[in-house]
Amino acid sequence: MTFATLATYCIALAIAVAIPGPGVLALIGTALGGGLKRAMPMIIGIAFGDTTWLVMAVLGLAAISEIYAEAFTVIRYIGVAYLLFLAWKFWTNTSELKADEGSSKRSGFASMLNGYLITMGNPKPMFFYLALVPVLLDLSAYGAGELSIVVVATFFILVTVLTPYALLASGAREWLKSSRVYKIMNRTAAALIGTAAIVIGLRAH
């Protein structure tokens, strides 16, 4: 595997990730409502989801998703249900804008799991890896070492491209601290997360 080949793959992936979709909407909503404490674990979950799709595509297992389509539909609806729950929590939140240190670990894990479920229920990364990976990378000539490099590069690109979204949304959250604006931000977060849930739900059909 040459550097030029890997660089071409990374550029194509970065462009695909940067295009706003359900995952980005959910990430922005989470960052607005919960700050980086919850947004960064979600990014990690999204990145793990993408690398899962990548490994499945490389190993030729993506075709199994057609046979076991019901399983992927269940995963998608679990992600939708959790997003709707988050949207409801943000919409009804009337507390002050402050850190919730006591639930940081639980919230972080929940955000990471939600990011993973959103990605696994979103066909966009599946189609990307199925369509472009075989074109950009000669998978027949790849061993475990080459696959590991591509997986690490994919994870790095996902985190690098998505982090600015979280930083911008979280920065706006920290900057605007009035109770009225905080309520607006919570409602905005609820709207974004709810929209992401609707989009993912519609794609299940």
CSV table of N, CA and C in Angstrom, one decimal, residues 30-140:
chain,number,residue,atom,x,y,z
A,30,THR,N,-26.3,16.9,20.6
A,30,THR,CA,-25.7,16.4,21.9
A,30,THR,C,-24.7,17.5,22.4
A,31,ALA,N,-23.9,18.1,21.5
A,31,ALA,CA,-22.9,19.1,22.0
A,31,ALA,C,-23.6,20.3,22.5
A,32,LEU,N,-24.7,20.7,21.9
A,32,LEU,CA,-25.4,21.9,22.4
A,32,LEU,C,-26.0,21.6,23.8
A,33,GLY,N,-26.6,20.4,23.9
A,33,GLY,CA,-27.3,20.1,25.2
A,33,GLY,C,-26.4,19.6,26.3
A,34,GLY,N,-25.3,18.9,25.9
A,34,GLY,CA,-24.4,18.3,27.0
A,34,GLY,C,-23.0,18.7,27.0
A,35,GLY,N,-22.6,19.5,26.0
A,35,GLY,CA,-21.2,19.9,25.9
A,35,GLY,C,-20.2,18.8,25.4
A,36,LEU,N,-18.9,19.1,25.5
A,36,LEU,CA,-18.0,18.1,25.0
A,36,LEU,C,-18.0,16.8,25.8
A,37,LYS,N,-18.4,16.9,27.1
A,37,LYS,CA,-18.4,15.8,27.9
A,37,LYS,C,-19.2,14.6,27.3
A,38,ARG,N,-20.3,15.0,26.6
A,38,ARG,CA,-21.1,14.0,26.0
A,38,ARG,C,-20.8,13.9,24.5
A,39,ALA,N,-20.4,15.0,23.8
A,39,ALA,CA,-20.2,15.0,22.4
A,39,ALA,C,-19.0,14.1,22.0
A,40,MET,N,-17.9,14.2,22.8
A,40,MET,CA,-16.7,13.5,22.4
A,40,MET,C,-16.9,12.0,22.4
A,41,PRO,N,-17.5,11.4,23.5
A,41,PRO,CA,-17.8,10.0,23.5
A,41,PRO,C,-18.7,9.6,22.3
A,42,MET,N,-19.6,10.4,21.9
A,42,MET,CA,-20.4,10.1,20.7
A,42,MET,C,-19.6,10.0,19.5
A,43,ILE,N,-18.6,10.9,19.3
A,43,ILE,CA,-17.7,10.9,18.2
A,43,ILE,C,-16.9,9.5,18.2
A,44,ILE,N,-16.5,9.1,19.3
A,44,ILE,CA,-15.8,7.8,19.4
A,44,ILE,C,-16.7,6.7,19.0
A,45,GLY,N,-18.0,6.7,19.5
A,45,GLY,CA,-18.9,5.7,19.1
A,45,GLY,C,-19.2,5.7,17.6
A,46,ILE,N,-19.3,6.9,17.0
A,46,ILE,CA,-19.5,7.0,15.5
A,46,ILE,C,-18.3,6.4,14.8
A,47,ALA,N,-17.1,6.7,15.3
A,47,ALA,CA,-15.9,6.2,14.6
A,47,ALA,C,-15.8,4.7,14.7
A,48,PHE,N,-16.2,4.1,15.9
A,48,PHE,CA,-16.2,2.7,16.0
A,48,PHE,C,-17.2,2.1,15.1
A,49,GLY,N,-18.3,2.7,14.9
A,49,GLY,CA,-19.3,2.2,14.0
A,49,GLY,C,-18.8,2.2,12.6
A,50,ASP,N,-18.2,3.3,12.1
A,50,ASP,CA,-17.6,3.3,10.8
A,50,ASP,C,-16.6,2.2,10.6
A,51,THR,N,-15.7,2.1,11.5
A,51,THR,CA,-14.6,1.0,11.4
A,51,THR,C,-15.3,-0.4,11.4
A,52,THR,N,-16.4,-0.5,12.0
A,52,THR,CA,-17.1,-1.8,12.0
A,52,THR,C,-17.6,-2.1,10.6
A,53,TRP,N,-18.2,-1.0,10.0
A,53,TRP,CA,-18.7,-1.2,8.6
A,53,TRP,C,-17.5,-1.5,7.6
A,54,LEU,N,-16.4,-0.8,7.9
A,54,LEU,CA,-15.2,-1.0,7.0
A,54,LEU,C,-14.7,-2.4,7.1
A,55,VAL,N,-14.5,-2.9,8.3
A,55,VAL,CA,-14.1,-4.3,8.5
A,55,VAL,C,-15.0,-5.3,7.8
A,56,MET,N,-16.3,-5.0,8.0
A,56,MET,CA,-17.3,-5.9,7.3
A,56,MET,C,-17.2,-5.9,5.8
A,57,ALA,N,-17.0,-4.7,5.3
A,57,ALA,CA,-16.8,-4.6,3.8
A,57,ALA,C,-15.6,-5.3,3.3
A,58,VAL,N,-14.5,-5.1,4.0
A,58,VAL,CA,-13.2,-5.7,3.6
A,58,VAL,C,-13.3,-7.2,3.7
A,59,LEU,N,-14.0,-7.7,4.7
A,59,LEU,CA,-14.1,-9.2,4.8
A,59,LEU,C,-15.2,-9.8,4.0
A,60,GLY,N,-15.9,-8.9,3.3
A,60,GLY,CA,-16.9,-9.5,2.4
A,60,GLY,C,-18.2,-9.9,3.1
A,61,LEU,N,-18.4,-9.3,4.3
A,61,LEU,CA,-19.5,-9.7,5.1
A,61,LEU,C,-20.7,-8.7,4.9
A,62,ALA,N,-20.5,-7.7,4.2
A,62,ALA,CA,-21.6,-6.7,4.0
A,62,ALA,C,-22.8,-7.3,3.4
A,63,ALA,N,-22.6,-8.4,2.5
A,63,ALA,CA,-23.7,-9.0,1.9
A,63,ALA,C,-24.6,-9.7,2.9
A,64,ILE,N,-24.1,-10.1,4.1
A,64,ILE,CA,-24.9,-10.7,5.1
A,64,ILE,C,-26.0,-9.8,5.6
A,65,SER,N,-25.7,-8.5,5.5
A,65,SER,CA,-26.7,-7.5,6.0
A,65,SER,C,-28.0,-7.6,5.2
A,66,GLU,N,-27.9,-8.1,3.9
A,66,GLU,CA,-29.1,-8.4,3.1
A,66,GLU,C,-29.9,-9.6,3.7
A,67,ILE,N,-29.1,-10.6,4.1
A,67,ILE,CA,-29.8,-11.8,4.6
A,67,ILE,C,-30.4,-11.6,5.9
A,68,TYR,N,-29.6,-10.9,6.8
A,68,TYR,CA,-30.1,-10.6,8.1
A,68,TYR,C,-30.5,-9.1,8.3
A,69,ALA,N,-31.3,-8.7,7.3
A,69,ALA,CA,-31.7,-7.3,7.3
A,69,ALA,C,-32.5,-6.9,8.5
A,70,GLU,N,-33.3,-7.9,9.1
A,70,GLU,CA,-34.1,-7.6,10.2
A,70,GLU,C,-33.2,-7.2,11.4
A,71,ALA,N,-32.0,-7.8,11.6
A,71,ALA,CA,-31.2,-7.4,12.7
A,71,ALA,C,-30.7,-6.0,12.6
A,72,PHE,N,-30.4,-5.5,11.4
A,72,PHE,CA,-29.9,-4.2,11.2
A,72,PHE,C,-31.1,-3.2,11.4
A,73,THR,N,-32.3,-3.6,11.0
A,73,THR,CA,-33.5,-2.8,11.3
A,73,THR,C,-33.7,-2.6,12.7
A,74,VAL,N,-33.5,-3.7,13.5
A,74,VAL,CA,-33.7,-3.6,15.0
A,74,VAL,C,-32.7,-2.6,15.5
A,75,ILE,N,-31.4,-2.7,15.1
A,75,ILE,CA,-30.4,-1.8,15.6
A,75,ILE,C,-30.7,-0.3,15.3
A,76,ARG,N,-31.2,-0.1,14.0
A,76,ARG,CA,-31.6,1.2,13.6
A,76,ARG,C,-32.7,1.8,14.5
A,77,TYR,N,-33.7,1.0,14.8
A,77,TYR,CA,-34.8,1.5,15.6
A,77,TYR,C,-34.4,1.7,17.1
A,78,ILE,N,-33.4,0.9,17.6
A,78,ILE,CA,-32.9,1.2,18.9
A,78,ILE,C,-32.3,2.5,19.0
A,79,GLY,N,-31.5,2.8,17.9
A,79,GLY,CA,-30.9,4.2,17.9
A,79,GLY,C,-31.9,5.3,17.8
A,80,VAL,N,-33.0,5.0,17.0
A,80,VAL,CA,-34.0,6.0,16.8
A,80,VAL,C,-34.7,6.3,18.2
A,81,ALA,N,-35.0,5.2,18.9
A,81,ALA,CA,-35.7,5.3,20.2
A,81,ALA,C,-34.9,6.1,21.2
A,82,TYR,N,-33.6,5.8,21.2
A,82,TYR,CA,-32.7,6.5,22.1
A,82,TYR,C,-32.6,8.0,21.8
A,83,LEU,N,-32.5,8.3,20.5
A,83,LEU,CA,-32.5,9.7,20.0
A,83,LEU,C,-33.7,10.4,20.4
A,84,LEU,N,-34.9,9.8,20.3
A,84,LEU,CA,-36.1,10.4,20.7
A,84,LEU,C,-36.2,10.7,22.2
A,85,PHE,N,-35.6,9.7,22.9
A,85,PHE,CA,-35.6,9.9,24.4
A,85,PHE,C,-34.7,11.1,24.7
A,86,LEU,N,-33.5,11.2,24.1
A,86,LEU,CA,-32.7,12.4,24.3
A,86,LEU,C,-33.4,13.7,23.9
A,87,ALA,N,-34.0,13.7,22.8
A,87,ALA,CA,-34.8,14.9,22.4
A,87,ALA,C,-35.8,15.3,23.4
A,88,TRP,N,-36.5,14.3,24.0
A,88,TRP,CA,-37.5,14.6,25.0
A,88,TRP,C,-36.8,15.2,26.2
A,89,LYS,N,-35.7,14.6,26.6
A,89,LYS,CA,-35.0,15.1,27.8
A,89,LYS,C,-34.5,16.5,27.6
A,90,PHE,N,-34.0,16.8,26.5
A,90,PHE,CA,-33.5,18.2,26.2
A,90,PHE,C,-34.7,19.2,26.2
A,91,TRP,N,-35.8,18.8,25.6
A,91,TRP,CA,-36.9,19.6,25.4
A,91,TRP,C,-37.5,20.0,26.8
A,92,THR,N,-37.5,19.0,27.7
A,92,THR,CA,-38.2,19.2,29.0
A,92,THR,C,-37.2,19.7,30.1
A,93,ASN,N,-35.9,19.9,29.7
A,93,ASN,CA,-34.9,20.2,30.7
A,93,ASN,C,-35.1,21.7,31.1
A,94,THR,N,-35.3,21.9,32.4
A,94,THR,CA,-35.4,23.3,32.9
A,94,THR,C,-34.3,23.6,33.9
A,95,SER,N,-33.3,22.8,34.0
A,95,SER,CA,-32.2,23.1,35.0
A,95,SER,C,-31.3,24.2,34.5
A,96,GLU,N,-30.4,24.6,35.4
A,96,GLU,CA,-29.4,25.6,35.1
A,96,GLU,C,-28.3,24.9,34.2
A,97,LEU,N,-27.6,25.8,33.5
A,97,LEU,CA,-26.5,25.3,32.7
A,97,LEU,C,-25.3,25.0,33.6
A,98,LYS,N,-25.0,23.8,33.9
A,98,LYS,CA,-23.9,23.4,34.8
A,98,LYS,C,-23.5,22.0,34.5
A,99,ALA,N,-22.2,21.7,35.0
A,99,ALA,CA,-21.7,20.4,34.7
A,99,ALA,C,-22.4,19.4,35.7
A,100,ASP,N,-22.6,18.2,35.1
A,100,ASP,CA,-23.2,17.1,35.9
A,100,ASP,C,-22.1,16.0,36.1
A,101,GLU,N,-21.2,16.3,37.1
A,101,GLU,CA,-20.1,15.4,37.3
A,101,GLU,C,-20.5,14.0,37.7
A,102,GLY,N,-21.6,13.9,38.5
A,102,GLY,CA,-22.0,12.6,39.0
A,102,GLY,C,-22.3,11.6,38.0
A,103,SER,N,-22.9,12.1,36.9
A,103,SER,CA,-23.3,11.2,35.8
A,103,SER,C,-22.5,11.2,34.6
A,104,SER,N,-21.2,11.7,34.7
A,104,SER,CA,-20.4,11.9,33.5
A,104,SER,C,-20.0,10.6,32.9
A,105,LYS,N,-19.7,9.6,33.7
A,105,LYS,CA,-19.3,8.3,33.1
A,105,LYS,C,-20.5,7.6,32.5
A,106,ARG,N,-21.6,7.7,33.1
A,106,ARG,CA,-22.8,7.0,32.6
A,106,ARG,C,-23.2,7.7,31.3
A,107,SER,N,-23.2,9.1,31.3
A,107,SER,CA,-23.6,9.8,30.2
A,107,SER,C,-22.6,9.6,29.0
A,108,GLY,N,-21.4,9.5,29.3
A,108,GLY,CA,-20.4,9.3,28.3
A,108,GLY,C,-20.5,8.0,27.6
A,109,PHE,N,-20.8,6.9,28.4
A,109,PHE,CA,-21.0,5.6,27.8
A,109,PHE,C,-22.3,5.6,26.9
A,110,ALA,N,-23.3,6.2,27.5
A,110,ALA,CA,-24.6,6.3,26.7
A,110,ALA,C,-24.4,7.0,25.4
A,111,SER,N,-23.7,8.1,25.4
A,111,SER,CA,-23.4,8.9,24.2
A,111,SER,C,-22.6,8.1,23.2
A,112,MET,N,-21.6,7.4,23.7
A,112,MET,CA,-20.8,6.5,22.8
A,112,MET,C,-21.6,5.4,22.2
A,113,LEU,N,-22.4,4.8,23.0
A,113,LEU,CA,-23.3,3.7,22.5
A,113,LEU,C,-24.3,4.2,21.5
A,114,ASN,N,-24.8,5.4,21.7
A,114,ASN,CA,-25.7,6.0,20.8
A,114,ASN,C,-25.1,6.3,19.5
A,115,GLY,N,-23.8,6.9,19.5
A,115,GLY,CA,-23.1,7.2,18.3
A,115,GLY,C,-22.9,5.9,17.5
A,116,TYR,N,-22.6,4.8,18.2
A,116,TYR,CA,-22.3,3.5,17.5
A,116,TYR,C,-23.6,3.0,16.8
A,117,LEU,N,-24.7,3.1,17.6
A,117,LEU,CA,-26.0,2.6,17.0
A,117,LEU,C,-26.5,3.4,15.9
A,118,ILE,N,-26.3,4.7,16.0
A,118,ILE,CA,-26.6,5.6,14.8
A,118,ILE,C,-25.9,5.2,13.6
A,119,THR,N,-24.6,5.0,13.7
A,119,THR,CA,-23.8,4.7,12.6
A,119,THR,C,-24.1,3.3,12.0
A,120,MET,N,-24.3,2.4,12.9
A,120,MET,CA,-24.7,1.0,12.4
A,120,MET,C,-26.1,1.0,11.8
A,121,GLY,N,-26.9,1.9,12.1
A,121,GLY,CA,-28.3,2.0,11.5
A,121,GLY,C,-28.4,2.9,10.3
A,122,ASN,N,-27.2,3.5,10.0
A,122,ASN,CA,-27.2,4.5,8.9
A,122,ASN,C,-26.5,3.8,7.6
A,123,PRO,N,-27.2,3.7,6.5
A,123,PRO,CA,-26.7,3.0,5.3
A,123,PRO,C,-25.6,3.8,4.6
A,124,LYS,N,-25.4,5.1,5.0
A,124,LYS,CA,-24.4,5.9,4.3
A,124,LYS,C,-23.0,5.3,4.4
A,125,PRO,N,-22.5,5.0,5.6
A,125,PRO,CA,-21.1,4.5,5.6
A,125,PRO,C,-21.0,3.1,4.9
A,126,MET,N,-22.1,2.3,5.0
A,126,MET,CA,-22.1,1.0,4.4
A,126,MET,C,-21.9,1.1,2.9
A,127,PHE,N,-22.7,2.0,2.3
A,127,PHE,CA,-22.6,2.2,0.8
A,127,PHE,C,-21.3,2.8,0.4
A,128,PHE,N,-20.7,3.7,1.3
A,128,PHE,CA,-19.4,4.3,1.0
A,128,PHE,C,-18.4,3.2,0.9
A,129,TYR,N,-18.3,2.4,1.9
A,129,TYR,CA,-17.2,1.4,2.0
A,129,TYR,C,-17.4,0.3,0.9
A,130,LEU,N,-18.7,0.0,0.6
A,130,LEU,CA,-18.9,-1.0,-0.4
A,130,LEU,C,-18.6,-0.5,-1.8
A,131,ALA,N,-18.9,0.8,-2.0
A,131,ALA,CA,-18.7,1.3,-3.4
A,131,ALA,C,-17.3,1.8,-3.6
A,132,LEU,N,-16.7,2.5,-2.6
A,132,LEU,CA,-15.4,3.2,-2.9
A,132,LEU,C,-14.2,2.4,-2.4
A,133,VAL,N,-14.3,1.7,-1.3
A,133,VAL,CA,-13.1,1.0,-0.8
A,133,VAL,C,-12.5,0.0,-1.8
A,134,PRO,N,-13.4,-0.8,-2.5
A,134,PRO,CA,-12.8,-1.7,-3.5
A,134,PRO,C,-12.1,-1.0,-4.7
A,135,VAL,N,-12.6,0.2,-4.9
A,135,VAL,CA,-12.0,1.0,-6.0
A,135,VAL,C,-10.7,1.7,-5.6
A,136,LEU,N,-10.7,2.2,-4.4
A,136,LEU,CA,-9.5,2.9,-3.9
A,136,LEU,C,-8.4,2.0,-3.4
A,137,LEU,N,-8.8,0.9,-2.9
A,137,LEU,CA,-7.9,-0.1,-2.2
A,137,LEU,C,-8.0,-1.5,-2.9
A,138,ASP,N,-6.9,-2.0,-3.1
A,138,ASP,CA,-6.8,-3.4,-3.7
A,138,ASP,C,-7.0,-4.4,-2.5
A,139,LEU,N,-8.2,-4.7,-2.1
A,139,LEU,CA,-8.4,-5.5,-0.9
A,139,LEU,C,-7.9,-6.9,-1.1
A,140,SER,N,-7.8,-7.4,-2.3
A,140,SER,CA,-7.3,-8.8,-2.5
A,140,SER,C,-5.9,-8.9,-2.1
